[in-house]
Coordinates of C-alpha atoms in Angstrom, one line a residue:
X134 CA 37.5 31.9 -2.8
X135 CA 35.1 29.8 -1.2
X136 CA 34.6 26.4 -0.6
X137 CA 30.5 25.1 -1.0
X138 CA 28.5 22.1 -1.6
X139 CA 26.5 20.8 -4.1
X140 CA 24.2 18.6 -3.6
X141 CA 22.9 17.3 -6.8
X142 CA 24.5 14.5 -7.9
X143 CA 22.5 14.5 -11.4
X144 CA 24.2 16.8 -13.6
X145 CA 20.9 17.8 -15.6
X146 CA 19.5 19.2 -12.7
X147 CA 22.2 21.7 -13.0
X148 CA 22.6 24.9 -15.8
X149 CA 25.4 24.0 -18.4
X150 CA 28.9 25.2 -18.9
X151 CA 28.3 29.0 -19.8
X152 CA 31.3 28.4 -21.9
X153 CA 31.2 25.3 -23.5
X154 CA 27.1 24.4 -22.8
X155 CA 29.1 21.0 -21.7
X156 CA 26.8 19.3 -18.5
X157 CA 28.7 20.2 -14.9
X158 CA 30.4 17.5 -13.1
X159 CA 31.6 18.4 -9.6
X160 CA 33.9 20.6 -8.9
X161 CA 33.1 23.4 -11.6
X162 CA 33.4 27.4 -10.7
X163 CA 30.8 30.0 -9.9
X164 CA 31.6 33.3 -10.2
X165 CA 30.3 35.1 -7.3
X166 CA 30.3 38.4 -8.8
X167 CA 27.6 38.0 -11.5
X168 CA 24.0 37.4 -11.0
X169 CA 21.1 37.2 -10.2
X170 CA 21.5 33.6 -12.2
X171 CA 24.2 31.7 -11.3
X172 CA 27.1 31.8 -14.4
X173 CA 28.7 28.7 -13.8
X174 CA 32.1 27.0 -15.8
X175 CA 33.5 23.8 -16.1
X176 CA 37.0 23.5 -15.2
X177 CA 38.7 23.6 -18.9
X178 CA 36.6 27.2 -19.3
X179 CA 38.1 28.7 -16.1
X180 CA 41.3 27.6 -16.9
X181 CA 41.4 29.5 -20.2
X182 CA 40.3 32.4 -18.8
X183 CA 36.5 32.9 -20.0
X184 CA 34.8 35.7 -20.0
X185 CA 31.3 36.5 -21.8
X186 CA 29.5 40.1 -21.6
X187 CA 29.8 41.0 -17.9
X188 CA 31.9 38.8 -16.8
X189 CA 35.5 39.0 -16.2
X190 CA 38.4 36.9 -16.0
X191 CA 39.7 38.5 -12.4
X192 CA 35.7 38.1 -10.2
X193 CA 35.9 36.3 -7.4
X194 CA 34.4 33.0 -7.9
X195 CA 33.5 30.0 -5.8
X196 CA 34.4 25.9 -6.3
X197 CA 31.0 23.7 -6.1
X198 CA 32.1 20.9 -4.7
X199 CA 30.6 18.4 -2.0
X200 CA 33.6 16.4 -1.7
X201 CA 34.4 17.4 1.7
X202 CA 33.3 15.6 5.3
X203 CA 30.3 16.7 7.5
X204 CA 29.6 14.6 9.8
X205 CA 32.5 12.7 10.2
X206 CA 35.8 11.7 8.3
X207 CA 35.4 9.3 5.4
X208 CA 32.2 10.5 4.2
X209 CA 31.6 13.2 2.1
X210 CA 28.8 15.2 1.6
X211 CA 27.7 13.9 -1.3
X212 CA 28.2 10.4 0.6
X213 CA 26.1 11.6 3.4
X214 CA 23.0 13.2 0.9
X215 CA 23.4 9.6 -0.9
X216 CA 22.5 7.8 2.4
X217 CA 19.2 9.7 3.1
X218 CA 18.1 9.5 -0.6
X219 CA 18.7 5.9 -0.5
X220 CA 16.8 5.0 3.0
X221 CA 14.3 7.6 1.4
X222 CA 13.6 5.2 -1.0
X223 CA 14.4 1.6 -0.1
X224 CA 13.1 2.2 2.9
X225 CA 14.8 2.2 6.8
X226 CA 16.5 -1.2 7.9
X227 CA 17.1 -2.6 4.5
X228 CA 20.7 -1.8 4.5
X229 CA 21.7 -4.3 1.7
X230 CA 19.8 -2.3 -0.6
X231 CA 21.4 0.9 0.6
X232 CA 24.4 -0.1 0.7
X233 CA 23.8 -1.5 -3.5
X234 CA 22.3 2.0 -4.3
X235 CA 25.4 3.8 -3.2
X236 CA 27.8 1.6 -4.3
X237 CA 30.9 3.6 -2.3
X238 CA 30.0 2.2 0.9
X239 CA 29.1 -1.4 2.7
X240 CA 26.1 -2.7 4.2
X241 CA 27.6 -2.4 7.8
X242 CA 29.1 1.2 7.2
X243 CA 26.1 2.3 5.7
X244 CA 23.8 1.1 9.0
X245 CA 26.6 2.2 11.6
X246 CA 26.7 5.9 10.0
X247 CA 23.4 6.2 9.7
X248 CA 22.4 5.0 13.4
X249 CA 25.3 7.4 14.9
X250 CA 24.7 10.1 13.1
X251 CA 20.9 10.7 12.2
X252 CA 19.2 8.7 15.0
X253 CA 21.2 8.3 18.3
X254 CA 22.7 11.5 17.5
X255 CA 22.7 13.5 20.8
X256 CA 22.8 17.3 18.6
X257 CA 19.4 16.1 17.6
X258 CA 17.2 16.7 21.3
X259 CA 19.0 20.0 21.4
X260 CA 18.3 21.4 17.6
X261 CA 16.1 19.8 15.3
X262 CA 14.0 17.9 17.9
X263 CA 13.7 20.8 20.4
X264 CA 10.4 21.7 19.6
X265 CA 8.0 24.0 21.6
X266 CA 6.2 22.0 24.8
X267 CA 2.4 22.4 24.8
X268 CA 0.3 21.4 27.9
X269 CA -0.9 17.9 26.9
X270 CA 3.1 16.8 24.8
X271 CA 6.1 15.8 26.4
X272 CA 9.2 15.5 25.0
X273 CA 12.3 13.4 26.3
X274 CA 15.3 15.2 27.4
X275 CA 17.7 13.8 25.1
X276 CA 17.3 11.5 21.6
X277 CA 15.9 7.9 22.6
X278 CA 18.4 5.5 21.7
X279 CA 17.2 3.2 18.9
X280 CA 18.0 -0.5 18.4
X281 CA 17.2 -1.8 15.1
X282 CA 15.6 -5.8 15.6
X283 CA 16.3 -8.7 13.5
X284 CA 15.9 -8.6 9.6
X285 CA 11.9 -9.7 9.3
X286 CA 11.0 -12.7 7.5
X287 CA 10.2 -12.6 4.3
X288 CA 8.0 -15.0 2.9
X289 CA 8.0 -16.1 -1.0
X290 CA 4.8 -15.4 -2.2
X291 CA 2.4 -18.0 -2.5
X292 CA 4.1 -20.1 -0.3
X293 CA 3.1 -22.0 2.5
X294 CA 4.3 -19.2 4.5
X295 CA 2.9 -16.3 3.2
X296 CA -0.3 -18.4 2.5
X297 CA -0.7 -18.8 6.9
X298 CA 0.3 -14.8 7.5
X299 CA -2.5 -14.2 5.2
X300 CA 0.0 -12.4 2.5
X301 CA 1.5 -10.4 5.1
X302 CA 4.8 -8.5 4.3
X303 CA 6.6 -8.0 7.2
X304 CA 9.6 -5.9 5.7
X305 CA 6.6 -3.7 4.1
X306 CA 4.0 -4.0 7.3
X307 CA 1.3 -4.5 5.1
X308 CA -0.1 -6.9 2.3
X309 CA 0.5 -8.3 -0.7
X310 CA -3.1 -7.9 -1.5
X311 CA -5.6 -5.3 0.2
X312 CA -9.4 -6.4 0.9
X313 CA -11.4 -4.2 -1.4
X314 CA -8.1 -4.6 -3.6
X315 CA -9.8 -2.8 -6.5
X316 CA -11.6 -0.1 -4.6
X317 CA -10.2 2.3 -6.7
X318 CA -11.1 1.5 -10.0
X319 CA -14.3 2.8 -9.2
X320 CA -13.3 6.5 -8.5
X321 CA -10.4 7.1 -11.2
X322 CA -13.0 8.0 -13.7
X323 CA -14.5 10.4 -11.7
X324 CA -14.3 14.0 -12.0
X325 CA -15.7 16.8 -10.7
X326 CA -16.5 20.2 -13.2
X327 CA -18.1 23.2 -12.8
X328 CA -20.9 22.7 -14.8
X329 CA -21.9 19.6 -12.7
X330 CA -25.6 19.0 -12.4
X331 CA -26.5 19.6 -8.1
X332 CA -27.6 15.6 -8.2
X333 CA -24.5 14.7 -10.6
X334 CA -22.2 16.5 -8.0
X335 CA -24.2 15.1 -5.0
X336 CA -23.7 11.3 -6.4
X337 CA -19.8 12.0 -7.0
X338 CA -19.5 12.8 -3.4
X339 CA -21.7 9.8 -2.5
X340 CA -19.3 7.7 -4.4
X341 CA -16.3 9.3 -2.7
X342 CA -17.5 8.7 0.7
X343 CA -18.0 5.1 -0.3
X344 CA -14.6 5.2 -1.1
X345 CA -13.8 6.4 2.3
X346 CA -15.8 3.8 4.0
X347 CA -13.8 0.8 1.9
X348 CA -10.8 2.2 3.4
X349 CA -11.4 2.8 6.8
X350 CA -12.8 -1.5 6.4
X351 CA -9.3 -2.1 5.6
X352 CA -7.7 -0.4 8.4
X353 CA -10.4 -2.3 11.0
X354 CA -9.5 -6.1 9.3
X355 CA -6.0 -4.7 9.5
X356 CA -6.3 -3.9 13.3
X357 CA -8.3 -6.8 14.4
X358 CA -5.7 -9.0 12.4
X359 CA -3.2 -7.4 14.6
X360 CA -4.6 -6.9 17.5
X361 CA -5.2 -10.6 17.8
X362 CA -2.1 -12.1 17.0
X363 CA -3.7 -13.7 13.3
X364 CA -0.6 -13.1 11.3
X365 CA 1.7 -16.0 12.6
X366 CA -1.8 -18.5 12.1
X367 CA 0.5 -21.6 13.5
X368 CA 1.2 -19.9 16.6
X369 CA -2.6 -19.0 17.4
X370 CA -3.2 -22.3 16.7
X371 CA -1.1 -23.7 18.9
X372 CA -2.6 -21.2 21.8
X373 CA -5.8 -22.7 21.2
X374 CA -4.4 -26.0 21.9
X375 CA -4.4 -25.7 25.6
X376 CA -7.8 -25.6 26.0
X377 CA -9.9 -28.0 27.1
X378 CA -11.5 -30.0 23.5
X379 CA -15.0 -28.5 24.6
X380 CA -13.6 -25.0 24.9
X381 CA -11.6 -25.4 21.2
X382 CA -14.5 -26.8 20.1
X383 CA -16.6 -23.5 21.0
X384 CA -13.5 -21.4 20.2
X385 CA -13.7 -22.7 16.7
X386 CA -17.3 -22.1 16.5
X387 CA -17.6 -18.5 17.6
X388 CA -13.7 -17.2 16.2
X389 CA -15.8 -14.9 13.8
X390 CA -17.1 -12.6 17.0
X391 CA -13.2 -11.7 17.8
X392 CA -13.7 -8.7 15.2
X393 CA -16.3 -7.5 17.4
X394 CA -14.7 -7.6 20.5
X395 CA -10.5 -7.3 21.5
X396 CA -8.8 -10.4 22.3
X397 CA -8.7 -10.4 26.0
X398 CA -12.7 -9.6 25.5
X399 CA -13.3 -12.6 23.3
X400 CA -11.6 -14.6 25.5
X401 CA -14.0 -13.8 28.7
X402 CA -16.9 -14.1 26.0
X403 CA -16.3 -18.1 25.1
X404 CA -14.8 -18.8 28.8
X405 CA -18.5 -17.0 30.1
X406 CA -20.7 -18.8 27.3
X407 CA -18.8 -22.4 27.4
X408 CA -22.1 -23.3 28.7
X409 CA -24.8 -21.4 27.2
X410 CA -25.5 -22.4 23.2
X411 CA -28.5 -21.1 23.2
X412 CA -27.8 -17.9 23.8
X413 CA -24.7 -17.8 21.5
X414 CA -27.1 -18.6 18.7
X415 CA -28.9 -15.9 19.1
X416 CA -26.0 -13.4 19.3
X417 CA -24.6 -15.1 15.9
X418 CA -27.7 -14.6 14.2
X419 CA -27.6 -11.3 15.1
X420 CA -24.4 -10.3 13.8
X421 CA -25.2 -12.2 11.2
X422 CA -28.3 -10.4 9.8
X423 CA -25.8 -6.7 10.8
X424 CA -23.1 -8.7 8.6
X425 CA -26.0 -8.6 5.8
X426 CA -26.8 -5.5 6.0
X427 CA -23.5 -4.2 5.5
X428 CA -22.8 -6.1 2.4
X429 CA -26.2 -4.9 0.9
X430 CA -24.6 -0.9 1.3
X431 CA -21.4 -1.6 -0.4
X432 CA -23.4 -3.3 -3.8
X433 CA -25.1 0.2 -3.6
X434 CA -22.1 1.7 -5.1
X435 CA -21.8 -0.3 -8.1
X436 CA -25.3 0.6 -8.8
X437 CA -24.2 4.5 -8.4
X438 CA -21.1 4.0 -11.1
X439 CA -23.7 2.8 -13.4
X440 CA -25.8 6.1 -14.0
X441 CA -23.2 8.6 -12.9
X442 CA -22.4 9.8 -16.6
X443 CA -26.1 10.6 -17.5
X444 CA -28.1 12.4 -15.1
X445 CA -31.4 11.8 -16.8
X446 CA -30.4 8.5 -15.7
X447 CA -29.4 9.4 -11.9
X448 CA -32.4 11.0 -11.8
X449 CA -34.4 7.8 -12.6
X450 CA -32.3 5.8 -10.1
X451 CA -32.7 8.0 -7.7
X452 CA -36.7 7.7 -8.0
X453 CA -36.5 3.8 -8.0
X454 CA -34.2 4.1 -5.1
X455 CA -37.2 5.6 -3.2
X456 CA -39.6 3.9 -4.2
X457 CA -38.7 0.7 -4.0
X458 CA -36.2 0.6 -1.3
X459 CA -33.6 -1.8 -2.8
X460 CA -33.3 -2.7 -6.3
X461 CA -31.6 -5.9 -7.8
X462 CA -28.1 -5.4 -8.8
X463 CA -27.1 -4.8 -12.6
X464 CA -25.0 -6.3 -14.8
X465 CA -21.4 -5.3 -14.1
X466 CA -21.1 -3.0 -17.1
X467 CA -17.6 -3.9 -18.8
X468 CA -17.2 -1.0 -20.9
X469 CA -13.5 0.6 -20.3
X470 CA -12.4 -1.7 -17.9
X471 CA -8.9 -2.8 -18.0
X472 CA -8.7 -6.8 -19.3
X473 CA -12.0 -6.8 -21.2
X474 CA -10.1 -7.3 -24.7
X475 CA -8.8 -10.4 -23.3
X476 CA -11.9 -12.2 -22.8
X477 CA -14.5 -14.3 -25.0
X478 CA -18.1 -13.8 -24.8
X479 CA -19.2 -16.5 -22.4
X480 CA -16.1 -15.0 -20.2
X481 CA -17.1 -11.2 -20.2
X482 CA -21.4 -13.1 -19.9
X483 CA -19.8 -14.6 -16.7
X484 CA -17.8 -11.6 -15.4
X485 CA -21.2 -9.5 -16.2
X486 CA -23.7 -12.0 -13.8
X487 CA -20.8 -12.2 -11.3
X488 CA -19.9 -8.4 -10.9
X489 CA -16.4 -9.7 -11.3
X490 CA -13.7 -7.2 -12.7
X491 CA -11.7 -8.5 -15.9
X492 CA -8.3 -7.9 -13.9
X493 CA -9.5 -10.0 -11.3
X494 CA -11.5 -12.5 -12.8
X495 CA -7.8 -13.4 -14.9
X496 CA -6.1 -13.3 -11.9
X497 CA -8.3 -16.2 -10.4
X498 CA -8.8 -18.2 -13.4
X499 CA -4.7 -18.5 -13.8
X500 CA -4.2 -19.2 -10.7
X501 CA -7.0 -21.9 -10.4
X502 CA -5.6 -23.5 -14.1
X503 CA -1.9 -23.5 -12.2
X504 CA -3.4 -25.4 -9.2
X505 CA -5.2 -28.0 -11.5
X506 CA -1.9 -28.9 -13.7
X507 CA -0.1 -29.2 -10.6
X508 CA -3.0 -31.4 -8.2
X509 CA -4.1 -33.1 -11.7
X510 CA -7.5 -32.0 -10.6
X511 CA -9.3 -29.5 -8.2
X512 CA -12.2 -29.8 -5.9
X513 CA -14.5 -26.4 -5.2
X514 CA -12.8 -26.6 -1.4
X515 CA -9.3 -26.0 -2.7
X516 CA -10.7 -23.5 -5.3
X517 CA -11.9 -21.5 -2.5
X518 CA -9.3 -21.7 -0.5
X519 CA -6.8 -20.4 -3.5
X520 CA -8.8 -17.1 -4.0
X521 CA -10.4 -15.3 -1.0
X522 CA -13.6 -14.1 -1.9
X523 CA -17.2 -14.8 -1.5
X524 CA -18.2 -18.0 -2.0
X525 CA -20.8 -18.0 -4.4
X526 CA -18.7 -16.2 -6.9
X527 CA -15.8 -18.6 -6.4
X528 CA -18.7 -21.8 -6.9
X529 CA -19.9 -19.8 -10.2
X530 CA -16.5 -19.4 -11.4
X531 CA -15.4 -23.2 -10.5
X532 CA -18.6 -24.3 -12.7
X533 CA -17.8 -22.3 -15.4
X534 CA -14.5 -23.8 -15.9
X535 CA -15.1 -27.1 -15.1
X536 CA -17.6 -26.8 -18.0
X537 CA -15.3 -24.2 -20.5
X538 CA -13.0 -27.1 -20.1
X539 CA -10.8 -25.1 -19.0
X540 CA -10.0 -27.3 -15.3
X541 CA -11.1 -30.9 -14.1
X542 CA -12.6 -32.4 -10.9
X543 CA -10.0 -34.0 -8.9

């Protein structure tokens, strides 16, 4: 007879009783004598002495059970395979939530097990971490020690808070909303068959590759938001306080060239052009007219999405593409798009001009209605400071509810 763990703790992902067709609970008996599929019996079946075709009452047999320690005493297996699925899926650090999911165990238990026992376990440099050395890796010679830090702030969204980290999650180490935060929208439709046209398939990977290019934007604003310190807003504020008022004064002026450069290299930039305005004109029009350009490549995709179900039509496109250059956009086609059913006409008119997604446009307009009942009015400055995007689509979207009716001027 022998003792082994099991460790499912869902009994459907187990076969029935093979006498009573009754779902396993732990322990239950399997015969280790017939096979190849495991012929498994509750308790109450072995007891009476079950036997069906082949097998017999006498085979040896084995207890499933994963009531028994591992790694220490006072936590079974099935304790210590509830632990990892549970920081599997709330995620390392948040111990309350752990400690909730498991239910057997405390928030402080839960932490101290797992930080003896899966990370400043010493068994771990000589098995699982001893991996083979290469010529450019090196490895430690025994597991780092690891010190967990404070529980992170986190903010309530929509607070003042979370409004100066820019909707940054710490617990999550990312935001509450991406840039490009409907990116995808414009690929789920897409898919890619055999008997794909060459231009069809050539304009599906063109999209795809736009794709690419929105994401690898939001890892650089992620990295230059991090790189110089932007989260905590008050803080870098307060930095910029010790300068001189001439030298804040520039700082203010030139803080969009600190994605172009690192911090310590923005820094030398104002402190060597404190004195030269001229010539910092010249470099902002300059990124300026590259900041242009840039925008003018990602509306190119919305005019792919329009023609990529006909290729008649891509083929047309494409021709107008070369001959003139740059085309106008389009009207945002609504067709399918999540939110549409929810609109009137002059709404889904406005989201067409705009290029403005029904999700999104929803989003905004609630938000703007919840700022006006609770100013009593709203001016186009606090509008645009409520929902991050460009400008000219917040003004046109202002307008149109300040004549729908819909908000008043402050």
């Amino acid at each position: 007879m022998d003792r082994i763990a099991s460790f499912s703790d869902d009994p459907f992902d187990k076969p029935p009783c093979r006498g009573c067709s009754s779902h396993l609970t732990e322990p239950y008996i399997k015969c280790a004598e017939c096979g190849p599929s495991p012929f498994l019996l509750c308790l109450q079946c072995f007891t009476r002495g079950f036997e069906y075709k082949k097998h017999q009452s006498d085979h040896r047999y084995e207890i499933m059970t994963s009531d028994f320690p591992v790694l220490e005493p006072g936590w079974t297996a099935q304790e210590e395979m509830a632990l990892l699925e549970a920081v599997m899926d709330c995620g390392f650090g948040n111990w309350q939530d752990v400690a909730y999911q498991m239910r057997t165990k405390t928030k402080e238990e839960c932490e101290s097990h797992y930080m003896k026992n899966f990370i400043n376990n010493p068994l771990f440099s000589s098995t699982l971490l001893s991996l083979k050395k290469t010529k450019d890796s090196r490895f430690a010679e025994g597991a780092i020690p690891f010190k967990p830090c404070d529980d992170p702030p986190r903010p309530i969204f929509d607070s003042v808070l979370s409004r100066d980290m820019a909707g940054y999650m710490p617990a999550r180490a990312d935001f509450m909303e991406e840039f490009d935060n409907y990116a995808e929208w414009d690929l789920k439709d897409i898919d890619f068959v055999d008997d794909d046209s060459d231009i069809l398939h050539a304009l599906k990977l063109a999209v795809v590759d736009i794709y690419h290019s929105r994401l690898k934007e939001r890892q650089r604003r992620k990295k230059i938001i991090r790189d110089h310190g932007l989260i905590n807003l008050r803080k870098f504020q307060m930095l910029e306080r010790c300068y001189p008022k001439e030298v804040q004064e520039l700082y203010d002026a030139m803080r969009r060239f600190a994605r172009v450069v690192g911090p310590t290299e923005h820094d030398k930039f104002i402190e060597s052009h404190a004195g030269h305005p001229a010539l910092s004109a010249k470099v902002y029009e300059r990124v300026g007219r590259l900041r242009e350009e840039e925008r003018k490549k990602r509306t190119m995709l919305n005019d792919v999405l329009q023609y990529i179900q006909d290729g008649k039509a891509c083929q047309q496109w494409l021709m107008e593409l070369c001959t003139t250059g740059r085309r106008s956009a389009p009207p945002l086609n609504l067709t399918g798009l999540p939110g549409t059913e929810k609109l009137n006409e002059r709404e889904k008119e406005l989201c067409q001009v705009v290029r403005l997604v029904p999700g999104a446009y929803l989003e905004y307009k609630q938000a703007l209605l919840n700022e006006c009942r609770r100013q009593g009015g709203l001016r186009l400055a606090q509008a645009r400071a409520l929902i991050k995007i460009d400008v000219n689509k917040t003004r046109k979207i202002y307008d149109f509810l300040i004549k729908e009716g819909y908000i008043t001027k402050a």
